[in-house]
Amino acid sequence: MKIIECKNNIFVLDMKNTHYVVGIDKFGTDRMIYWGKKCDVDDYEIFTFGDENSNHTVLDEIKQECTVFGKTMYRECVLKANFYDSCREINSTFIGANVEKDRLVLNFKDEYYGFVYSINYRIFADCDIVEKSITVKNESENDIEFERLFSAEFTLPSKDEYIISNTNGAWGGEWIEANEKLSAGSIVFESKRGISGHNNSPYFIAYQNADEKSGDVYFGSLAYSSNFKVIANRDLYSNTRVILGMNDFDFSYVLKSGESFTTPCVYAGNTQGFGEMSRQMNTLAIEHLLPRQFNDKQLPVLYNSWEATGFDVNAKGQLELAKIAADLGVELFVMDDGWFGKRNNDDAGLGDWFVNKDKFPNGLNELIDGVNELGMDFGIWVEPEMVNPNSDLYRLHPEWTYHYDTRVKSELRNQLVLNMTRQDVCEYVFECLDNLLSEHNIKYIKWDMNRPFSETGAENLSCPKMLYYLHNKAVYDIVDRLKEKHPHVAFEACASGGGRADLGALSHFDQCWTSDNTDGIDRMTIQHGYSLLRPIKAMRAWVTDIAGINKPCSLDFRFNIAMQGALGLGGNLLKYSDEDKEISKKNIALYKSIRHTVQFGDLYRVSNQDDNEVLINSYVEKDKSKAVVFIASRGTRFYKKRINVLFDGLEENAKYKFTFQNKEYVKSGAYMANVGIPAHIHGAYYNEIIICEKI
Ligand code: DGJ
């Protein structure tokens, strides 16, 4: 892995299997030269040409790394500025490059307005991923306002049509894939809600004739948890471009004299097949993005009280659950909503982060000590960015929420969003959480966020349209500060389920809540969508009493699905029969023996249940010494019961021993990848976990 500086201002980002090649043409303009399989570096060249005619301009046609608004360029741009005299054109030229082993910075300057910007690149030894961002600097006396400040631009190599993939999810149905052929014009994916949200995802996947194992796949994921926008466009020259970054909807960023700003990063790659894409992004997240305290630690099995007790929490009831949880093998007990303020349902208490003395007359330590004595760590739920109008905090500080004096504040779930761009609000939130962590032996914070923004007025800001960015930054900053002071505390990002499960959140939080939908069958689809570009290790998955929205799926089946991430339990354990407890114990013990492979291994999606009715996912240790294969069937139809069970990702020439459907096998990796075992799958909710050990 290195950056190669070639003749004529051409720079090759030389990664494991691919090249990303950029350069500067003779006019000082940035150019995107190539992205894909490696070629001889001496062959790369920049071609220049003139306007075709008055309607087909060269500036409109060329492939760039950071298109700026202006001149005779009419396509979507990455940067659009508004200078002090109302000029809105950027007219820049190359002023030099900084080249290091793994980093490249290309610098440009608009001399007249004292505006400097850089395109930043970073590459990694262990994957084919390029990190891209833009830095803008104001070297003038005047403010520079940006109407658009995206993070990255990509032009895909082929002139043929690509299929663009994103998600069309919802609360309770996160990450449902949406694939659309891009023939002409633009496809846009975005969030305007103040969080990345449940619907579209802050990434793109563009592919041609691709499946899990083959075909050209290009992708890029934005590390940002607020409003984002992804625009994929195919132009009149048949070029497919993708640009992405902070959404320019209700957006503005003012850079004052002497200031600089770097956009959120995008992580992009080119692989053969979707499987390799996911494995590369998983490796990237574990090795380089997830917070360092826990990135290399196995995540504990947790119990969460929400679905069992709702708001009705107290020391006695929680300890009753905790005793059973400990007996089953749970390692971390998390008390969810309801422990603070006057929180008896969702219409009061948010903002009052003080222990509810009616529910916990002796404070929280009675419960925490009890949980610790049972051998488990203790975790707790908070929703720090919110306030209920029915709270002491709101009665004291009604001005602390986003609002317009002339408009009614829209409540959702009876709550309002705190203006986290105010220093005093951030200090209040930090202090409450700092005290909570200082006074109690808490090892885990579940940080929730249950409503999108509205009435986004912020009188404290000279440029209120910066608030989405600033709010998001405040959340990251508070988490970082708390982590610095309390390094033993792990953080979970939750937003009504998976509303904030993006790479930005996962650069500050250690894990995320995937979905409030814990139905085994639905989870097969939700987790599949999650696994495309997000790290498996960070995906919290609980076994709950939602046995199945249509038909009950067995407890074993629910474990099979939840064990394919960071396992948790969320059912009402008081209602568990002896048999349920035995099944849970057995599965938790099994999970502990395989979780290293699941959390740190490579995922091979052998068969996708949406297409095939039977899900087969194989998790393989990096050194190929062990694999864990999960098989789960949502129910076979049309009398098709015999399938060929294949395992992918094993070492081809090595032999593995495993037991499948009560029969012992010794087979090579090549055999299992190509020939497989014909198996009879017994209808709905059949499930099995196969452990393959290399011999
Ligand atoms: C939404 C979360 O997704 C749930 O897990 C739970 O924590 C509730 N909020 C509590 O209000």
XYZ file of C-alpha atoms and ligand atoms in Angstrom:
706
model
C 0.000 0.000 0.000
C 1.463 3.352 -0.977
C 0.822 6.575 -2.852
C 2.847 6.645 -6.060
C 3.650 10.047 -7.505
C 4.095 9.608 -11.261
C 5.210 12.086 -13.889
C 2.917 14.952 -14.924
C 1.107 15.314 -11.586
C -0.483 11.876 -11.634
C -0.975 10.171 -8.277
C -1.735 6.467 -7.923
C -3.355 5.270 -4.709
C -1.905 1.796 -4.823
C -4.031 -0.498 -2.621
C -4.160 -4.268 -2.100
C -5.919 -5.125 -5.360
C -7.009 -1.841 -6.881
C -5.755 1.526 -8.073
C -7.470 4.841 -7.513
C -5.777 7.307 -9.838
C -6.103 11.079 -9.786
C -4.188 13.910 -11.347
C -3.931 17.551 -12.236
C -4.258 18.570 -15.863
C -2.271 21.287 -17.637
C -4.902 23.864 -16.644
C -4.480 23.117 -12.933
C -7.808 21.283 -12.685
C -8.264 18.128 -10.612
C -9.022 15.042 -12.670
C -10.285 11.595 -11.824
C -8.290 9.237 -14.046
C -9.180 5.678 -13.083
C -10.604 3.401 -10.351
C -10.406 -0.379 -10.583
C -8.051 -3.322 -11.152
C -4.373 -2.411 -11.087
C -2.658 -1.376 -14.334
C 0.970 -0.468 -15.070
C 1.401 2.861 -13.283
C 3.519 4.271 -16.140
C 0.574 3.947 -18.507
C -1.731 6.372 -16.717
C -2.199 9.589 -18.645
C -4.434 12.662 -18.573
C -6.189 13.440 -21.821
C -7.229 17.005 -22.505
C -9.633 18.187 -25.170
C -11.590 21.261 -26.078
C -15.288 22.141 -26.057
C -17.171 19.921 -28.514
C -19.539 22.743 -29.391
C -21.314 25.530 -27.535
C -23.655 23.074 -25.823
C -21.159 20.321 -25.040
C -18.445 21.915 -22.977
C -15.282 20.234 -21.860
C -15.768 21.410 -18.277
C -19.150 19.753 -18.184
C -17.760 16.483 -19.484
C -14.482 15.882 -17.669
C -14.237 13.542 -14.694
C -13.216 15.412 -11.578
C -12.491 14.701 -7.937
C -14.114 17.833 -6.595
C -16.325 19.636 -9.046
C -16.820 23.277 -8.053
C -19.685 25.451 -9.209
C -18.849 27.888 -11.979
C -17.836 28.640 -15.548
C -19.354 26.344 -18.172
C -19.881 23.362 -15.861
C -23.567 22.455 -15.489
C -23.579 19.159 -13.635
C -23.936 18.662 -9.859
C -21.019 20.064 -7.888
C -19.287 19.207 -4.625
C -18.585 22.811 -3.605
C -20.668 25.921 -4.066
C -19.638 29.089 -2.256
C -21.136 32.520 -1.818
C -18.439 35.194 -1.564
C -18.867 38.563 0.220
C -19.674 40.427 -3.004
C -22.329 37.888 -4.146
C -20.003 36.171 -6.598
C -20.940 32.491 -6.475
C -18.277 31.050 -8.747
C -15.148 29.303 -7.570
C -12.223 29.842 -9.884
C -9.328 27.861 -8.519
C -6.068 26.362 -9.587
C -3.751 23.706 -8.237
C -1.170 24.957 -5.739
C 0.592 21.716 -4.787
C 0.305 18.261 -3.305
C 1.386 16.736 -0.001
C 2.309 13.112 -0.429
C 2.915 10.642 2.387
C 2.974 6.847 2.394
C -0.736 6.486 3.070
C -2.021 10.032 2.526
C -2.372 12.438 -0.338
C -3.609 16.015 -0.184
C -4.263 18.002 -3.359
C -4.448 21.759 -2.687
C -6.265 24.404 -4.757
C -6.649 28.147 -4.383
C -9.045 30.783 -5.599
C -6.557 33.641 -5.430
C -9.030 36.495 -5.750
C -11.174 35.457 -2.767
C -8.413 33.975 -0.614
C -10.191 30.644 -0.638
C -8.178 27.435 -0.369
C -9.522 23.905 -0.526
C -7.949 20.483 -0.408
C -9.008 17.022 -1.489
C -7.786 14.600 1.171
C -7.086 10.913 0.599
C -5.976 8.127 2.906
C -5.469 4.447 2.131
C -5.085 1.388 4.364
C -2.770 -1.626 4.293
C -5.452 -4.199 5.021
C -8.233 -3.274 2.586
C -9.009 -1.699 -0.788
C -10.713 1.307 0.714
C -9.932 4.943 0.053
C -10.938 7.578 2.590
C -11.878 10.909 1.033
C -12.846 14.294 2.463
C -12.614 17.991 1.568
C -10.986 20.722 3.649
C -11.922 24.363 3.048
C -9.876 27.293 4.409
C -10.683 30.961 4.483
C -7.514 33.036 4.004
C -9.425 36.243 3.330
C -10.776 39.004 5.556
C -14.409 38.236 4.725
C -16.816 35.418 5.531
C -17.278 32.688 2.935
C -20.659 30.983 2.962
C -21.112 27.524 1.479
C -24.398 26.475 -0.036
C -23.002 23.039 -0.718
C -20.091 21.366 1.022
C -20.084 17.700 0.073
C -17.408 15.177 0.996
C -16.555 13.302 -2.181
C -17.135 12.746 -5.870
C -16.667 9.522 -7.802
C -16.902 8.887 -11.535
C -17.383 5.213 -12.278
C -15.214 3.754 -15.049
C -17.775 2.132 -17.332
C -19.980 4.084 -19.725
C -22.607 1.325 -19.465
C -25.525 1.667 -17.079
C -25.019 0.850 -13.414
C -27.585 -0.367 -10.924
C -27.598 1.929 -7.939
C -28.451 0.362 -4.615
C -29.553 2.062 -1.415
C -32.283 1.375 1.129
C -35.947 2.199 1.405
C -36.394 1.314 5.041
C -38.642 2.477 7.842
C -38.957 2.240 11.601
C -39.313 -1.480 12.253
C -38.068 -2.247 8.745
C -34.604 -0.786 8.494
C -32.317 -1.289 5.486
C -34.686 -2.870 3.046
C -32.682 -2.812 -0.151
C -33.767 -0.776 -3.170
C -32.022 -1.283 -6.507
C -32.611 0.937 -9.501
C -31.023 1.038 -12.944
C -29.623 4.490 -13.661
C -30.058 5.228 -17.365
C -30.344 9.014 -17.356
C -30.724 11.875 -14.929
C -30.306 11.533 -11.191
C -31.280 9.263 -8.354
C -31.163 10.920 -4.936
C -31.022 9.328 -1.493
C -31.149 11.572 1.547
C -32.224 12.357 5.062
C -33.715 15.685 6.160
C -34.621 14.534 9.684
C -31.577 15.574 11.698
C -30.347 11.976 11.946
C -29.252 9.578 9.237
C -32.568 7.814 9.857
C -34.332 4.560 9.035
C -35.180 5.243 5.408
C -32.336 5.920 2.926
C -28.751 5.177 3.935
C -25.736 7.525 3.718
C -23.982 5.399 1.120
C -24.057 4.230 -2.470
C -23.499 0.864 -4.061
C -23.208 0.873 -7.859
C -22.786 -2.360 -9.760
C -22.961 -4.170 -13.076
C -23.799 -7.891 -13.376
C -22.775 -8.452 -9.802
C -23.634 -11.058 -7.192
C -22.036 -12.039 -3.901
C -18.915 -13.444 -5.541
C -18.363 -11.618 -8.800
C -19.062 -8.564 -10.888
C -17.854 -4.996 -10.572
C -19.089 -3.325 -7.396
C -18.301 0.286 -6.465
C -19.373 1.684 -3.127
C -18.864 4.569 -0.729
C -20.187 5.151 2.776
C -20.360 8.536 4.507
C -19.332 8.693 8.170
C -21.986 11.154 9.286
C -25.140 10.772 11.378
C -27.158 13.832 10.367
C -28.832 15.043 7.162
C -27.016 13.557 4.184
C -27.472 13.458 0.440
C -26.269 10.981 -2.176
C -26.731 11.968 -5.828
C -26.031 9.435 -8.565
C -26.238 10.898 -12.051
C -25.722 9.613 -15.598
C -24.955 12.447 -17.976
C -25.245 13.026 -21.713
C -21.771 11.535 -22.185
C -22.912 8.341 -20.360
C -20.677 9.064 -17.391
C -22.043 7.835 -14.065
C -21.003 10.059 -11.191
C -21.843 9.839 -7.510
C -21.401 12.687 -5.065
C -22.283 12.547 -1.386
C -21.977 14.475 1.824
C -23.900 16.687 4.237
C -27.299 17.473 2.744
C -27.551 20.921 1.167
C -31.234 21.009 2.186
C -31.809 23.762 4.779
C -28.017 24.008 4.909
C -25.419 26.672 5.004
C -21.922 26.758 6.417
C -20.187 30.059 7.125
C -16.403 29.994 7.264
C -15.052 33.046 9.025
C -11.735 34.706 8.247
C -8.872 32.399 9.211
C -11.077 29.361 9.827
C -10.875 25.958 8.213
C -13.289 23.033 8.124
C -13.006 19.404 7.060
C -16.084 17.525 5.888
C -17.090 14.096 7.206
C -15.147 11.296 5.472
C -16.366 8.881 2.834
C -14.977 5.325 2.688
C -15.085 3.954 -0.841
C -13.969 0.843 -2.623
C -14.160 -1.342 -5.694
C -14.525 -5.095 -5.277
C -15.563 -8.128 -7.237
C -18.928 -9.024 -5.725
C -20.927 -7.784 -2.722
C -19.377 -10.303 -0.344
C -15.901 -8.828 -0.651
C -17.370 -5.332 -0.322
C -18.906 -6.215 3.055
C -15.802 -8.005 4.291
C -13.571 -5.067 3.396
C -15.878 -2.583 5.124
C -16.126 -4.860 8.170
C -12.337 -5.011 8.422
C -12.066 -1.252 7.936
C -14.542 -0.573 10.740
C -12.926 -2.957 13.224
C -9.354 -1.905 12.481
C -9.759 1.818 11.833
C -13.175 3.306 12.668
C -14.775 1.815 15.774
C -13.576 3.539 18.968
C -10.307 2.081 20.134
C -11.357 1.058 23.683
C -13.519 -1.825 22.539
C -12.788 -2.389 18.836
C -10.671 -5.469 19.595
C -12.783 -6.764 22.515
C -15.521 -9.365 22.224
C -18.886 -7.816 23.037
C -20.715 -9.220 26.061
C -24.089 -10.966 25.926
C -26.549 -8.417 27.280
C -30.026 -8.398 28.687
C -32.223 -5.315 28.112
C -35.326 -4.720 30.209
C -37.373 -2.634 27.733
C -39.663 -5.247 26.270
C -40.192 -6.950 29.632
C -40.915 -4.011 31.908
C -41.374 -0.904 29.740
C -41.385 2.196 31.994
C -42.295 0.121 35.047
C -38.814 -0.306 36.501
C -37.739 -0.669 40.149
C -34.915 -2.413 41.999
C -36.952 -5.464 43.014
C -38.408 -6.162 39.551
C -35.113 -5.566 37.745
C -33.254 -7.814 40.170
C -35.763 -10.588 39.599
C -34.988 -10.382 35.895
C -31.266 -10.022 36.591
C -31.149 -13.245 38.639
C -32.598 -15.253 35.782
C -30.441 -13.444 33.220
C -27.270 -14.229 35.207
C -28.289 -17.855 35.501
C -28.727 -18.061 31.737
C -25.202 -16.731 31.178
C -25.872 -13.033 30.475
C -22.836 -10.788 31.135
C -24.299 -7.268 31.031
C -27.665 -6.194 32.429
C -29.089 -3.008 30.892
C -31.995 -1.171 32.478
C -33.847 0.710 29.752
C -36.251 3.674 29.915
C -38.191 4.722 33.028
C -35.636 5.103 35.894
C -35.437 8.938 36.056
C -37.547 12.055 36.606
C -41.309 11.522 36.634
C -41.045 8.937 33.888
C -44.036 6.601 34.161
C -44.835 6.701 30.478
C -43.540 8.603 27.461
C -45.169 11.935 28.305
C -42.853 13.084 31.115
C -39.369 13.117 32.515
C -36.959 13.406 29.580
C -34.330 15.973 30.553
C -34.516 15.230 34.296
C -31.625 12.796 34.498
C -32.014 12.215 38.226
C -33.017 8.938 39.839
C -36.777 8.586 40.395
C -37.018 8.242 44.182
C -40.445 6.611 44.076
C -39.074 3.776 42.006
C -35.597 3.682 43.558
C -35.943 5.054 47.131
C -32.422 3.846 47.956
C -30.885 5.113 44.719
C -29.589 3.026 41.848
C -26.709 1.427 43.705
C -28.965 -1.127 45.360
C -29.782 -2.491 41.913
C -26.291 -2.025 40.485
C -24.648 -3.776 43.459
C -27.157 -6.589 43.146
C -26.420 -6.975 39.442
C -22.663 -6.885 40.104
C -23.037 -9.505 42.841
C -24.692 -11.722 40.271
C -21.489 -11.411 38.235
C -22.848 -9.054 35.567
C -21.939 -5.511 34.542
C -24.639 -2.862 34.643
C -25.782 -0.579 31.836
C -28.422 2.120 31.608
C -30.617 3.898 29.017
C -30.621 7.667 28.375
C -32.036 9.985 25.715
C -29.906 13.092 26.291
C -30.856 15.210 23.261
C -34.528 15.348 24.242
C -36.887 16.958 26.700
C -40.543 16.395 27.567
C -42.472 19.646 28.018
C -43.663 17.920 31.204
C -40.270 18.003 32.921
C -38.459 20.203 35.431
C -35.820 20.962 32.801
C -38.362 22.326 30.350
C -40.195 24.331 33.006
C -36.856 25.942 33.849
C -35.541 26.325 30.312
C -38.288 26.353 27.679
C -35.849 28.265 25.465
C -33.465 25.290 25.311
C -35.295 23.530 22.464
C -35.125 24.343 18.750
C -38.042 26.674 18.067
C -39.430 29.731 16.308
C -41.208 32.197 18.593
C -43.982 32.514 16.023
C -44.613 28.793 15.482
C -46.093 25.991 17.558
C -43.516 23.399 18.578
C -44.427 20.029 17.022
C -44.275 17.252 19.558
C -43.546 13.682 18.559
C -43.788 11.031 21.285
C -44.570 14.034 23.534
C -41.027 15.311 23.255
C -38.949 18.148 21.800
C -35.362 18.289 20.575
C -32.868 20.178 22.731
C -30.782 22.795 20.995
C -27.454 21.034 21.251
C -25.711 23.878 19.429
C -25.913 25.840 22.724
C -22.914 25.524 25.004
C -25.088 25.624 28.161
C -27.277 22.762 26.903
C -24.228 20.645 26.086
C -22.705 21.361 29.487
C -25.960 20.372 31.203
C -26.130 17.101 29.264
C -22.453 16.360 29.855
C -22.713 17.081 33.583
C -25.815 14.907 34.058
C -24.165 11.961 32.324
C -20.795 12.564 33.935
C -22.433 12.553 37.390
C -24.414 9.444 36.571
C -21.224 7.637 35.532
C -19.129 9.048 38.401
C -21.618 8.084 41.103
C -22.426 4.602 39.853
C -20.622 1.549 38.610
C -22.100 1.796 35.112
C -20.277 0.082 32.258
C -22.671 0.741 29.391
C -24.768 3.613 28.112
C -27.571 3.078 25.613
C -27.959 6.556 24.044
C -31.368 6.805 22.410
C -32.923 9.462 20.124
C -36.612 8.987 19.376
C -37.813 11.746 17.098
C -36.710 13.744 14.071
C -36.153 17.521 14.234
C -38.752 20.213 13.517
C -39.038 24.027 13.895
C -35.276 24.251 13.558
C -34.805 27.785 14.843
C -31.656 28.482 16.874
C -31.366 32.130 17.888
C -27.908 31.548 19.313
C -26.467 30.880 15.846
C -25.589 33.641 13.413
C -26.138 31.024 10.700
C -28.943 28.739 12.017
C -28.732 26.503 8.947
C -25.479 25.115 10.380
C -27.433 23.510 13.195
C -27.737 20.010 11.738
C -23.984 19.751 11.473
C -23.377 21.417 14.856
C -25.968 19.302 16.681
C -24.422 16.129 15.329
C -20.938 17.316 16.260
C -22.137 18.109 19.797
C -23.402 14.528 20.215
C -20.101 13.059 19.021
C -18.147 15.497 21.236
C -20.115 14.655 24.385
C -19.677 10.929 23.793
C -15.940 11.440 23.190
C -15.569 13.556 26.350
C -17.457 11.015 28.452
C -15.352 8.218 27.031
C -12.177 10.045 27.848
C -13.260 10.528 31.464
C -14.860 7.087 31.816
C -12.830 4.855 29.487
C -14.369 1.638 30.826
C -17.878 2.643 29.606
C -19.140 1.325 26.257
C -21.754 3.312 24.282
C -24.624 2.070 22.116
C -26.143 4.340 19.450
C -29.904 3.934 19.240
C -32.526 6.075 17.513
C -35.925 4.368 17.733
C -34.139 1.232 16.619
C -31.631 1.665 13.793
C -32.074 5.372 13.065
C -28.456 6.213 13.791
C -26.500 3.147 12.721
C -24.060 4.764 10.309
C -20.277 4.871 10.118
C -20.223 8.338 11.706
C -21.983 7.114 14.841
C -19.844 3.989 14.815
C -16.678 6.098 14.918
C -17.768 7.340 18.387
C -20.220 4.735 19.726
C -19.061 1.140 20.138
C -22.198 -0.520 18.857
C -25.699 0.269 17.671
C -29.248 -0.894 18.162
C -30.334 -2.397 14.885
C -34.117 -2.282 14.939
C -37.060 -2.283 17.315
C -38.340 -5.112 15.162
C -36.988 -8.287 16.756
C -39.173 -10.710 14.816
C -36.892 -13.515 13.669
C -38.081 -13.553 10.078
C -38.037 -9.779 9.558
C -34.639 -9.618 11.193
C -33.230 -11.894 8.484
C -33.872 -9.118 5.950
C -32.970 -6.223 8.246
C -29.668 -7.808 9.271
C -28.863 -8.621 5.654
C -29.254 -4.936 4.735
C -27.179 -3.932 7.760
C -24.388 -6.361 6.874
C -23.747 -4.812 3.460
C -21.608 -1.896 4.655
C -21.716 -1.859 8.471
C -19.632 -3.887 10.961
C -21.239 -7.113 12.226
C -19.533 -6.764 15.594
C -21.424 -3.554 16.338
C -24.857 -4.947 15.460
C -26.895 -5.556 18.618
C -29.464 -8.295 18.125
C -31.849 -9.470 20.840
C -33.931 -12.565 21.302
C -37.328 -11.355 22.490
C -40.869 -12.586 22.983
C -41.895 -11.266 19.555
C -42.070 -14.789 18.382
C -43.095 -13.974 14.838
C -45.417 -11.398 13.377
C -47.340 -13.963 11.358
C -46.505 -17.312 12.887
C -44.550 -18.066 16.040
C -40.934 -18.853 15.319
C -39.180 -21.029 17.835
C -36.822 -19.751 20.490
C -33.961 -21.661 18.872
C -34.753 -19.952 15.569
C -34.700 -16.507 17.202
C -31.339 -17.328 18.795
C -29.991 -18.506 15.443
C -30.738 -15.080 13.936
C -29.657 -12.973 16.948
C -26.392 -14.878 17.327
C -25.304 -13.478 13.950
C -24.361 -10.202 15.595
C -23.745 -9.051 19.167
C -26.225 -11.269 21.035
C -28.683 -9.836 23.522
C -31.850 -10.976 25.271
C -34.889 -8.778 25.650
C -37.832 -10.998 26.532
C -39.720 -11.259 29.800
C -37.589 -13.881 31.507
C -40.101 -14.172 34.362
C -42.423 -15.874 31.915
C -39.803 -18.278 30.570
C -40.611 -21.951 31.126
C -37.887 -24.328 32.311
C -37.552 -25.480 28.737
C -37.136 -21.888 27.481
C -34.428 -21.370 30.093
C -32.588 -24.527 29.036
C -32.747 -23.506 25.365
C -31.461 -20.033 26.261
C -28.643 -21.380 28.422
C -27.545 -23.780 25.725
C -27.548 -21.073 23.035
C -25.778 -18.464 25.169
C -23.041 -20.973 26.003
C -22.764 -21.858 22.322
C -22.603 -18.175 21.372
C -19.730 -17.565 23.786
C -17.798 -20.346 22.074
C -18.353 -18.938 18.566
C -18.641 -15.190 19.116
C -15.036 -14.453 18.195
C -15.693 -15.934 14.772
C -18.974 -14.023 14.364
C -17.735 -10.685 15.694
C -14.252 -10.662 14.090
C -14.510 -13.115 11.211
C -15.384 -12.647 7.558
C -19.025 -13.013 6.563
C -19.890 -15.018 3.453
C -23.571 -14.665 2.555
C -24.034 -18.030 0.899
C -27.769 -17.818 0.415
C -30.068 -14.876 0.949
C -33.470 -15.762 2.377
C -35.280 -13.082 0.388
C -34.359 -14.858 -2.829
C -34.040 -18.419 -1.630
C -36.212 -18.875 1.458
C -33.284 -20.431 3.278
C -30.635 -18.196 4.748
C -27.091 -19.534 4.892
C -24.465 -17.247 6.367
C -20.951 -18.439 6.963
C -18.640 -16.574 9.358
C -15.006 -17.522 8.875
C -12.024 -16.712 11.106
C -9.428 -14.585 9.301
C -6.890 -17.435 9.518
C -9.533 -19.867 8.166
C -9.071 -22.176 11.169
C -12.764 -22.173 11.996
C -16.105 -21.301 10.448
C -19.581 -21.037 11.897
C -22.382 -21.590 9.417
C -25.919 -20.498 10.271
C -28.809 -22.048 8.398
C -32.323 -20.724 8.924
C -35.427 -21.298 6.873
C -38.442 -19.038 6.914
C -40.438 -21.864 5.371
C -40.056 -23.620 2.084
C -42.780 -23.384 -0.543
C -43.867 -25.283 -3.647
C -42.699 -28.618 -2.160
C -39.093 -27.542 -2.641
C -37.452 -28.997 0.414
C -34.124 -30.331 -0.755
C -31.410 -27.734 -1.069
C -27.699 -27.916 -1.597
C -25.925 -26.619 1.485
C -22.678 -24.896 0.535
C -20.204 -23.139 2.850
C -18.096 -20.353 1.447
C -14.816 -18.869 2.563
C -13.002 -21.972 3.838
C -9.420 -22.693 2.828
C -9.757 -24.606 -0.423
C -7.200 -27.349 0.178
C -7.710 -27.744 3.918
C -10.021 -30.358 5.431
C -12.684 -29.371 7.929
C -14.665 -31.542 10.285
C -18.233 -30.701 11.193
C -21.546 -32.216 12.163
C -24.599 -31.399 10.065
C -28.055 -32.890 10.607
C -26.541 -35.302 13.134
C -24.000 -36.696 10.694
C -20.258 -36.145 10.925
C -18.340 -34.963 7.876
C -14.742 -34.293 6.880
C -14.632 -32.230 3.683
C -12.282 -29.805 1.983
C -13.033 -26.104 1.667
C -13.153 -26.519 -2.121
C -15.686 -29.336 -1.849
C -17.964 -27.374 0.444
C -17.771 -24.269 -1.737
C -18.500 -26.100 -4.987
C -20.209 -29.427 -4.383
C -21.898 -29.129 -0.993
C -24.279 -31.411 0.835
C -27.814 -32.044 -0.379
C -30.086 -31.593 2.613
C -33.726 -31.909 3.414
C -34.939 -28.704 5.063
C -37.953 -29.484 7.210
C -40.311 -26.602 6.525
C -40.701 -23.403 8.477
C -38.228 -22.356 11.143
C -35.774 -25.142 10.528
C -32.448 -23.885 11.826
C -29.011 -25.216 12.543
C -25.614 -23.875 13.513
C -22.659 -25.786 12.113
C -19.175 -25.374 13.518
C -16.381 -26.306 11.122
C -12.922 -26.872 12.580
C -9.862 -27.154 10.361
C -7.958 -30.416 10.849
C -36.641 3.190 21.472
C -35.611 2.096 21.476
O -35.351 1.657 20.177
C -36.083 0.967 22.378
O -35.154 -0.083 22.371
C -36.288 1.494 23.782
O -35.063 1.887 24.316
C -37.265 2.662 23.761
N -36.877 3.662 22.798
C -37.378 3.284 25.143
O -38.155 4.408 25.154
